Amino acid sequence: MKLLFERSVEGRGNDFLPEIKTGDKRPADKYQRKTKLHLPEIAEVDLGRHYTELAKQTHGVNDGFYPLGSCTMKYNPRIDEETASLKGFTDLHPLQPVESAQGAMELLYKTEKLLCTITGMDALTFAPAAGAHGEYTGLLLIRKYHQEHNDSERVNIIVPDSAHGTNPASAAMAGFKVVNIPSGPDGGVDLDALRNAVGKDTAGLMLTNPNTLGLFDPNILEITKIVHEAGGLCYYDGANLNAIMGRVRPGDMGFDCVHLNLHKTFATPHGGGGPGSGPVGCKQFLEKYLPCHKVAEKDGKYVFTDPERSMGQVRSYYGNFLVVVKALTYILSLGKEGIREASGKAVLNANYMMNQLKDHYHVAYDQICMHEFVLGLDDLKKETGVSAMDIAKGSLDYGIHPPTMYFPLIVHEALMFEPAETESKETIDEAVKIYLELFEKAHSDPEYLHNAPHHCPIGRPDETKAAREPVLRYEFND
Ligand SMILES: *Cc1c(COP(=O)(O)O)cnc(C)c1O
């Protein structure tokens, strides 16, 4: 399709841009641009058509089923967008006097308390801008804790081999050495491997539970105990809280700090480049190390304070505030029972779907799952030549977004499904029918699937080239 610049016709004008009201205040000569500013000139109707055409080429939750595992592509109620677009919130400036921003500060304060209740933590910062940034901040908390206890030997962070890729990456960024431990045959942490891995050099453990296989580790209390007894701290990757919110709390599982992805579980759409929010919660003994600018209540007013032994600042100002507005709206509109119901349905949906597929596809760990499950298509590939990629591409022709592919790394030909709680039984039934058809097709006409999708605007782009050499700028001739 044509780009806006290619649709532009000189002289057509672009008076849909608002008039400048500040008067003609030009910067000094040397700062003024020497070349023409290329603004597309296009009629409003053509502009509308351009964006509609673009929208038709993408797939979102409003288009169809989107079971992208570990990403929680659920429907986010419109009311959350509505509150986040209230002028009182959108027109705030981070440098305005706190007396005139009391409502916003109260919102941060109350959301902190609610998320602490949900996670079983005592304090929380909204500074981190996303999940991986939250991990990094949480790891800095752990580092600071050991530094303050003159425990400079503790340089290792233990990470299971099923971990999300951001975990070892964040640990390395925060200056730790990553120690990988294998999973046991049941997909959980291998307790003996953990016992062997801990020692005087252990700074902490990073774990997500349920893990990326969608399995809840029943040994969790023993796991956190082993790490604590060795002098380490326990970090909970709470990016996907969908499976447990309202039911189990990281704080009760023995974790000392946690991050959440508000842009997965708490009503901000995930993907598209943000904005996100990865708040970090911690137990009381770590509170004094949290990043700067926390809201506190003092004499009936809300003020900003810096924690006593703060690690400093991890982001400008106070985080992505409007994402917090959506999270609070979501929590309050669902209420205590609604939050619990959402996690219940997320788990029910995943088990329902997994059980319908498992007579045909191989389920990597055949046990009750949480909010997601993983298929291993190794056997199918050996039998028919059809890979996880082929099945994923095949589903595109049916208007289904592919599941997460080739992750977690410990499952060969992995497809990871997360049919979020907002999907209906009918949608899942329809999707199951499609995946069974694709299974059938793999045996009857593998070639067809090797070439899928057949009806999408783009088929099989060179993903490496797209990542390594992205073309993000339009080159003008003059
Ligand atoms: C999504 C996710 C992350 C990373 O979150 P970002 O906001 O993408 O940085 C970390 N851990 C798990 C388990 C996740 O699913």
Coordinates of C-alpha atoms and ligand atoms in Angstrom, one line a residue:
M1 CA 0.0 0.0 0.0
K2 CA 1.0 3.6 -0.5
L3 CA 2.5 5.6 2.3
L4 CA 1.1 9.0 3.3
F5 CA 4.0 10.7 1.6
E6 CA 3.3 8.9 -1.6
R7 CA -0.4 9.9 -1.5
S8 CA 0.5 13.5 -0.9
V9 CA -0.4 16.0 -3.7
E10 CA 1.3 19.3 -3.6
G11 CA -1.1 22.2 -3.1
R12 CA -3.8 20.1 -1.6
G13 CA -3.0 21.6 1.8
N14 CA -2.9 20.2 5.2
D15 CA -5.1 22.5 7.1
F16 CA -6.4 19.8 9.3
L17 CA -3.5 20.7 11.6
P18 CA -4.5 23.1 14.3
E19 CA -3.6 26.7 13.9
I20 CA -0.6 27.9 15.9
K21 CA -1.8 30.2 18.7
T22 CA 1.5 31.2 20.1
G23 CA 2.3 33.7 17.4
D24 CA 5.3 33.7 15.0
K25 CA 8.2 33.2 17.4
R26 CA 11.0 31.9 15.3
P27 CA 14.3 30.6 16.7
A28 CA 17.6 32.3 15.8
D29 CA 18.6 31.9 12.1
K30 CA 21.2 29.2 12.8
Y31 CA 18.5 26.9 14.3
Q32 CA 16.1 27.2 11.5
R33 CA 15.8 24.3 9.0
K34 CA 17.4 24.9 5.6
T35 CA 15.4 22.3 3.8
K36 CA 11.7 22.0 3.1
L37 CA 9.6 20.3 5.8
H38 CA 7.8 17.4 4.2
L39 CA 4.3 17.3 5.6
P40 CA 1.9 15.2 3.5
E41 CA -0.8 17.2 1.8
I42 CA -3.9 15.1 1.7
A43 CA -7.7 15.4 2.0
E44 CA -9.3 14.3 5.3
V45 CA -11.2 11.5 3.6
D46 CA -8.0 10.1 2.0
L47 CA -6.2 10.4 5.3
G48 CA -9.0 8.4 7.0
R49 CA -8.8 5.7 4.3
H50 CA -5.1 5.5 4.7
Y51 CA -5.4 4.6 8.4
T52 CA -8.3 2.3 7.8
E53 CA -6.3 0.4 5.2
L54 CA -3.4 0.2 7.7
A55 CA -5.7 -1.1 10.4
K56 CA -7.0 -3.8 8.1
Q57 CA -3.5 -5.2 7.7
T58 CA -3.0 -5.8 11.4
H59 CA -4.5 -8.1 13.9
G60 CA -5.7 -7.0 17.3
V61 CA -8.0 -8.2 20.0
N62 CA -10.9 -6.5 18.3
D63 CA -10.3 -8.6 15.1
G64 CA -10.2 -12.1 16.6
F65 CA -8.7 -14.7 18.8
Y66 CA -5.2 -13.8 20.0
P67 CA -3.8 -16.6 22.1
L68 CA -0.2 -15.3 22.3
G69 CA 1.2 -17.0 25.3
S70 CA 3.0 -15.1 28.1
C71 CA 1.5 -11.9 26.6
T72 CA -2.0 -11.8 28.0
M73 CA -3.7 -10.3 24.9
K74 CA -7.1 -9.9 26.7
Y75 CA -9.9 -7.5 26.0
N76 CA -9.4 -4.3 28.1
P77 CA -12.7 -2.7 29.0
R78 CA -13.3 0.7 27.4
I79 CA -14.1 2.3 30.7
D80 CA -10.4 2.0 31.5
E81 CA -9.5 4.2 28.5
E82 CA -12.3 6.6 29.4
T83 CA -10.9 7.4 32.9
A84 CA -7.4 7.6 31.5
S85 CA -8.5 10.2 29.0
L86 CA -10.1 12.5 31.6
K87 CA -8.6 16.0 31.1
G88 CA -7.7 16.3 34.8
F89 CA -5.3 13.4 34.3
T90 CA -4.1 14.0 30.7
D91 CA -3.3 17.7 31.3
L92 CA -1.2 17.1 34.4
H93 CA 2.4 18.3 34.2
P94 CA 5.0 16.5 36.3
L95 CA 6.5 19.8 37.5
Q96 CA 3.3 21.4 38.7
P97 CA 3.0 22.1 42.4
V98 CA 1.9 19.1 44.4
E99 CA -0.9 21.1 46.0
S100 CA -2.6 21.2 42.6
A101 CA -2.1 17.5 41.8
Q102 CA -3.5 16.0 45.0
G103 CA -6.0 13.8 43.1
A104 CA -3.4 12.2 41.0
M105 CA -1.2 11.6 44.0
E106 CA -4.1 10.1 45.9
L107 CA -4.6 7.8 42.9
L108 CA -1.0 6.6 43.0
Y109 CA -1.2 6.1 46.7
K110 CA -4.4 4.1 46.6
T111 CA -3.3 2.0 43.7
E112 CA -0.1 1.2 45.5
K113 CA -2.1 -0.1 48.5
L114 CA -4.4 -2.2 46.3
L115 CA -1.5 -3.8 44.4
C116 CA 0.3 -4.5 47.7
T117 CA -2.9 -6.3 48.9
I118 CA -3.0 -8.3 45.6
T119 CA 0.7 -9.3 45.7
G120 CA 1.2 -9.6 49.5
M121 CA 3.8 -6.9 49.5
D122 CA 4.3 -3.8 51.8
A123 CA 5.4 -1.1 49.5
L124 CA 5.5 -0.5 45.7
T125 CA 7.0 1.9 43.2
F126 CA 5.4 2.9 39.9
A127 CA 8.7 4.2 38.4
P128 CA 9.6 1.3 36.0
A129 CA 8.2 1.7 32.5
A130 CA 7.8 -2.0 31.6
G131 CA 8.3 -5.6 32.8
A132 CA 12.0 -5.9 32.1
H133 CA 12.6 -2.5 33.6
G134 CA 10.8 -3.7 36.7
E135 CA 13.0 -6.7 36.9
Y136 CA 16.0 -4.5 36.6
T137 CA 14.7 -2.3 39.4
G138 CA 13.9 -5.3 41.6
L139 CA 17.4 -6.7 41.0
L140 CA 18.9 -3.3 42.0
L141 CA 16.9 -3.6 45.2
I142 CA 18.5 -7.0 45.9
R143 CA 21.9 -5.6 45.0
K144 CA 21.5 -2.6 47.3
Y145 CA 20.3 -4.9 50.1
H146 CA 23.5 -7.0 50.0
Q147 CA 25.7 -3.9 49.6
E148 CA 24.2 -2.4 52.7
H149 CA 24.9 -5.6 54.5
N150 CA 28.5 -5.6 53.3
D151 CA 27.9 -8.8 51.5
S152 CA 29.9 -8.2 48.4
E153 CA 30.4 -11.9 47.7
R154 CA 26.8 -12.3 46.6
V155 CA 27.0 -12.0 42.9
N156 CA 24.9 -14.9 41.6
I157 CA 21.3 -14.8 40.5
I158 CA 19.7 -18.2 40.0
V159 CA 17.4 -18.5 37.1
P160 CA 15.6 -21.7 36.0
D161 CA 16.0 -22.8 32.3
S162 CA 12.3 -22.1 31.7
A163 CA 12.6 -18.5 32.6
H164 CA 11.4 -15.6 30.4
G165 CA 14.4 -14.3 28.4
T166 CA 14.3 -11.0 30.1
N167 CA 15.2 -12.5 33.5
P168 CA 18.8 -13.5 32.7
A169 CA 19.2 -10.4 30.6
S170 CA 18.0 -8.1 33.5
A171 CA 20.2 -9.9 36.0
A172 CA 23.3 -9.4 33.7
M173 CA 22.4 -5.7 33.2
A174 CA 22.2 -5.3 37.0
G175 CA 25.7 -6.6 37.3
F176 CA 25.0 -10.1 38.5
K177 CA 26.3 -13.5 37.2
V178 CA 23.5 -15.7 36.0
V179 CA 23.4 -19.3 37.2
N180 CA 21.0 -21.5 35.2
I181 CA 19.3 -24.4 36.9
P182 CA 17.5 -27.2 35.0
S183 CA 13.8 -27.9 35.4
G184 CA 12.7 -31.3 36.8
P185 CA 10.8 -33.9 34.7
D186 CA 7.5 -32.3 36.0
G187 CA 8.5 -28.9 34.6
G188 CA 9.1 -27.4 38.0
V189 CA 12.3 -26.4 39.8
D190 CA 14.6 -29.3 40.4
L191 CA 15.1 -29.0 44.2
D192 CA 18.4 -30.9 44.3
A193 CA 19.8 -28.7 41.5
L194 CA 18.7 -25.6 43.5
R195 CA 20.3 -26.9 46.7
N196 CA 23.5 -27.5 44.8
A197 CA 23.4 -24.0 43.2
V198 CA 22.9 -21.9 46.4
G199 CA 25.7 -20.8 48.6
K200 CA 27.6 -17.8 50.0
D201 CA 27.7 -16.3 46.5
T202 CA 23.9 -16.4 46.0
A203 CA 22.4 -13.0 45.7
G204 CA 18.9 -14.3 44.9
L205 CA 16.6 -16.3 42.8
M206 CA 14.3 -15.1 40.0
L207 CA 11.2 -17.1 39.4
T208 CA 7.8 -16.9 37.8
N209 CA 5.1 -19.1 39.3
P210 CA 3.2 -20.3 37.4
N211 CA 6.3 -20.7 35.2
T212 CA 6.4 -20.1 31.4
L213 CA 5.1 -23.7 30.9
G214 CA 1.9 -22.5 32.6
L215 CA 2.6 -24.8 35.6
F216 CA 2.3 -23.8 39.2
D217 CA 5.2 -25.2 41.2
P218 CA 3.8 -27.0 44.3
N219 CA 7.3 -26.9 46.0
I220 CA 7.3 -23.1 46.0
L221 CA 7.6 -22.7 49.8
E222 CA 10.5 -25.1 49.9
I223 CA 12.1 -23.3 47.0
T224 CA 12.0 -19.9 48.7
K225 CA 13.1 -21.4 52.0
I226 CA 16.2 -23.0 50.4
V227 CA 17.2 -19.6 48.9
H228 CA 16.5 -17.7 52.2
E229 CA 18.5 -20.1 54.2
A230 CA 21.4 -19.6 51.9
G231 CA 21.2 -15.8 52.5
G232 CA 19.7 -14.9 49.2
L233 CA 16.5 -13.0 48.3
C234 CA 13.6 -14.2 46.2
Y235 CA 12.3 -12.2 43.2
Y236 CA 8.9 -13.0 41.7
D237 CA 8.4 -12.2 38.0
G238 CA 4.7 -11.3 38.1
A239 CA 4.4 -10.2 34.5
N240 CA 1.5 -12.6 34.1
L241 CA -0.7 -12.3 37.2
N242 CA -3.7 -13.4 35.4
A243 CA -3.5 -16.9 36.7
I244 CA -3.3 -16.1 40.4
M245 CA -4.7 -12.7 41.2
G246 CA -7.2 -12.9 44.0
R247 CA -6.1 -16.4 44.9
V248 CA -2.4 -16.7 45.7
R249 CA 0.1 -14.0 46.6
P250 CA 3.8 -13.9 45.8
G251 CA 4.3 -12.4 49.3
D252 CA 2.8 -15.5 50.8
M253 CA 4.9 -17.8 48.7
G254 CA 8.0 -16.4 50.3
F255 CA 9.0 -13.8 47.8
D256 CA 10.7 -10.6 48.9
C257 CA 10.0 -8.5 45.8
V258 CA 8.0 -8.7 42.7
H259 CA 7.2 -6.8 39.5
L260 CA 3.8 -6.7 37.7
N261 CA 3.1 -5.9 34.1
L262 CA 0.1 -3.5 34.3
H263 CA 0.2 -3.7 30.5
K264 CA -0.7 -7.4 30.6
T265 CA -2.9 -8.1 33.6
F266 CA -4.2 -4.7 34.6
A267 CA -6.0 -3.3 31.6
T268 CA -3.4 -1.6 29.4
P269 CA -3.2 -3.3 26.0
H270 CA 0.1 -5.1 25.5
G271 CA 2.2 -4.5 22.4
G272 CA 2.5 -1.7 19.9
G273 CA 5.5 -0.3 21.7
G274 CA 3.9 1.0 24.9
P275 CA 3.4 2.8 27.1
G276 CA 3.6 0.1 29.7
S277 CA 4.2 0.0 33.5
G278 CA 6.2 -2.5 35.5
P279 CA 5.6 -1.5 39.2
V280 CA 7.9 -3.2 41.7
G281 CA 6.6 -4.3 45.1
C282 CA 8.7 -5.3 48.1
K283 CA 8.5 -6.4 51.7
Q284 CA 9.0 -3.8 54.3
F285 CA 12.7 -4.5 54.9
L286 CA 13.4 -3.5 51.3
E287 CA 11.2 -0.4 51.2
K288 CA 13.9 2.0 52.2
Y289 CA 15.9 1.2 49.0
L290 CA 13.1 1.8 46.5
P291 CA 13.5 4.5 43.8
C292 CA 13.0 8.1 44.5
H293 CA 9.7 10.0 44.4
K294 CA 7.2 7.9 46.3
V295 CA 3.9 9.3 47.3
A296 CA 3.3 9.4 51.1
E297 CA 0.4 10.8 53.1
K298 CA 1.4 13.5 55.6
D299 CA -1.1 15.6 57.7
G300 CA -4.0 14.7 55.4
K301 CA -2.0 15.7 52.3
Y302 CA -0.1 13.7 49.7
V303 CA 3.6 14.5 49.3
F304 CA 6.5 13.1 47.4
T305 CA 9.3 11.5 49.5
D306 CA 12.5 9.8 48.8
P307 CA 13.0 6.5 50.6
E308 CA 15.7 6.7 53.3
R309 CA 18.4 4.7 51.5
S310 CA 17.0 5.0 48.0
M311 CA 18.7 3.4 45.0
G312 CA 18.1 6.7 43.2
Q313 CA 16.1 7.3 40.2
V314 CA 15.3 4.6 37.5
R315 CA 13.1 6.8 35.3
S316 CA 12.2 10.4 34.9
Y317 CA 9.4 11.6 37.2
Y318 CA 6.7 9.1 38.4
G319 CA 6.4 6.4 35.8
N320 CA 3.7 6.1 33.2
F321 CA 0.9 7.6 35.2
L322 CA -2.1 7.1 32.8
V323 CA -1.4 3.3 32.8
V324 CA -1.8 3.4 36.6
V325 CA -5.1 5.2 36.1
K326 CA -6.3 2.3 33.9
A327 CA -5.1 -0.3 36.5
L328 CA -7.0 1.4 39.3
T329 CA -10.2 1.6 37.1
Y330 CA -9.8 -2.1 36.3
I331 CA -9.3 -3.1 39.9
L332 CA -12.2 -1.0 41.2
S333 CA -14.6 -2.0 38.5
L334 CA -13.9 -5.7 39.0
G335 CA -13.7 -5.6 42.8
K336 CA -12.3 -8.2 45.0
E337 CA -14.6 -11.0 43.7
G338 CA -14.3 -9.9 40.0
I339 CA -10.5 -10.1 40.2
R340 CA -10.7 -13.6 41.6
E341 CA -13.3 -14.5 39.0
A342 CA -11.0 -13.3 36.2
S343 CA -8.1 -15.5 37.2
G344 CA -10.5 -18.4 37.6
K345 CA -11.7 -18.0 34.1
A346 CA -8.3 -17.6 32.7
V347 CA -7.2 -20.9 34.2
L348 CA -10.5 -22.6 33.1
N349 CA -10.1 -21.4 29.5
A350 CA -6.6 -22.7 29.2
N351 CA -7.5 -26.1 30.6
Y352 CA -10.6 -26.3 28.5
M353 CA -8.7 -25.6 25.3
M354 CA -5.7 -27.8 26.2
N355 CA -7.9 -30.8 26.9
Q356 CA -9.7 -30.5 23.6
L357 CA -6.4 -30.5 21.7
K358 CA -4.5 -33.1 23.6
D359 CA -5.9 -36.2 21.8
H360 CA -4.2 -34.9 18.7
Y361 CA -1.4 -32.6 19.6
H362 CA 1.3 -33.5 22.1
V363 CA 1.0 -31.4 25.3
A364 CA 4.5 -30.8 26.6
Y365 CA 3.6 -31.3 30.3
D366 CA 0.4 -33.1 30.6
Q367 CA -1.0 -31.9 33.9
I368 CA -3.5 -29.2 35.0
C369 CA -2.2 -25.9 33.7
M370 CA -2.7 -22.4 34.9
H371 CA -3.4 -19.5 32.4
E372 CA -1.4 -21.0 29.5
F373 CA -0.2 -24.3 28.2
V374 CA 2.5 -25.5 25.8
L375 CA 2.3 -27.9 22.9
G376 CA 5.4 -29.7 21.6
L377 CA 5.2 -30.4 17.9
D378 CA 8.4 -32.4 17.6
D379 CA 6.6 -35.6 16.7
L380 CA 4.2 -33.9 14.2
K381 CA 7.2 -32.4 12.5
K382 CA 9.0 -35.8 12.3
E383 CA 5.9 -37.5 10.9
T384 CA 4.7 -34.9 8.5
G385 CA 7.4 -32.3 8.1
V386 CA 5.0 -29.6 9.4
S387 CA 6.6 -27.4 12.0
A388 CA 5.3 -25.2 14.8
M389 CA 5.9 -22.3 12.5
D390 CA 3.8 -23.9 9.7
I391 CA 0.8 -24.5 12.1
A392 CA 1.1 -20.9 13.4
K393 CA 1.2 -19.5 9.9
G394 CA -1.7 -21.7 8.9
S395 CA -3.9 -20.3 11.7
L396 CA -3.4 -16.8 10.2
D397 CA -5.6 -17.8 7.2
Y398 CA -8.4 -18.4 9.7
G399 CA -8.1 -15.0 11.3
I400 CA -6.3 -16.3 14.4
H401 CA -3.2 -14.6 15.8
P402 CA -0.4 -17.3 16.2
P403 CA 0.4 -18.5 19.7
T404 CA 3.9 -17.8 21.0
M405 CA 6.4 -19.9 19.0
Y406 CA 9.6 -21.7 20.0
F407 CA 9.3 -20.6 23.6
P408 CA 10.0 -21.8 26.3
L409 CA 13.3 -23.0 24.9
I410 CA 13.1 -26.3 26.8
V411 CA 10.3 -27.5 24.6
H412 CA 11.1 -28.5 21.0
E413 CA 8.8 -27.0 18.3
A414 CA 6.8 -25.2 21.1
L415 CA 3.5 -23.5 20.7
M416 CA 2.4 -21.6 23.8
F417 CA -1.3 -20.8 24.1
E418 CA -2.9 -18.3 26.4
P419 CA -6.7 -18.1 25.8
A420 CA -7.4 -15.2 28.2
E421 CA -10.4 -15.0 30.5
T422 CA -12.2 -12.6 28.2
E423 CA -12.6 -15.2 25.5
S424 CA -15.9 -17.0 25.3
K425 CA -16.5 -20.8 25.1
E426 CA -17.7 -20.3 21.5
T427 CA -14.5 -18.6 20.5
I428 CA -12.4 -21.3 22.0
D429 CA -14.5 -24.0 20.5
E430 CA -14.1 -22.4 17.1
A431 CA -10.3 -22.1 17.5
V432 CA -10.1 -25.7 18.6
K433 CA -11.9 -26.8 15.5
I434 CA -9.4 -24.8 13.4
Y435 CA -6.4 -26.2 15.1
L436 CA -7.7 -29.8 14.6
E437 CA -8.3 -28.9 10.9
L438 CA -4.7 -27.8 10.7
F439 CA -3.6 -31.0 12.3
E440 CA -5.5 -32.9 9.7
K441 CA -4.0 -30.7 6.9
A442 CA -0.5 -31.4 8.2
H443 CA -1.1 -35.1 7.3
S444 CA -3.0 -34.6 4.1
D445 CA -1.3 -31.7 2.5
P446 CA 1.9 -30.6 4.3
E447 CA 3.0 -28.5 1.4
Y448 CA 0.0 -26.3 1.7
L449 CA 1.0 -25.5 5.3
H450 CA 4.7 -24.9 4.4
N451 CA 3.4 -22.1 2.1
A452 CA 0.8 -20.7 4.5
P453 CA -0.6 -18.1 5.0
H454 CA -2.3 -17.9 1.6
H455 CA -4.7 -15.0 2.3
C456 CA -2.8 -12.5 4.3
P457 CA -1.3 -9.2 3.1
I458 CA 2.2 -10.5 4.1
G459 CA 3.2 -14.1 4.1
R460 CA 6.6 -15.1 5.5
P461 CA 8.8 -12.0 5.9
D462 CA 12.5 -12.5 6.5
E463 CA 12.2 -12.0 10.3
T464 CA 16.0 -11.7 10.8
K465 CA 16.3 -9.0 8.2
A466 CA 13.2 -7.2 9.5
A467 CA 14.8 -7.1 13.0
R468 CA 18.3 -6.3 11.9
E469 CA 17.6 -3.9 9.0
P470 CA 14.3 -2.3 9.7
V471 CA 13.3 0.5 7.3
L472 CA 11.8 3.0 9.6
R473 CA 12.3 6.2 7.7
Y474 CA 11.0 7.4 4.4
E475 CA 13.7 8.7 2.1
F476 CA 12.8 11.9 0.2
N477 CA 14.4 12.8 -3.0
D478 CA 15.0 16.4 -2.2
Ligands
LIG1 C1 6.2 -10.1 29.3 C2 7.0 -10.7 30.3 C3 8.2 -10.0 30.7 C4 8.7 -8.7 30.2 O1 7.8 -7.7 30.1 P1 8.0 -6.4 29.2 O2 7.0 -5.4 29.6 O3 7.8 -6.9 27.8 O4 9.4 -5.9 29.4 C5 8.9 -10.6 31.8 N1 8.5 -11.8 32.2 C6 7.5 -12.5 31.8 C7 7.2 -13.9 32.4 C8 6.7 -12.0 30.8 O5 5.7 -12.7 30.3

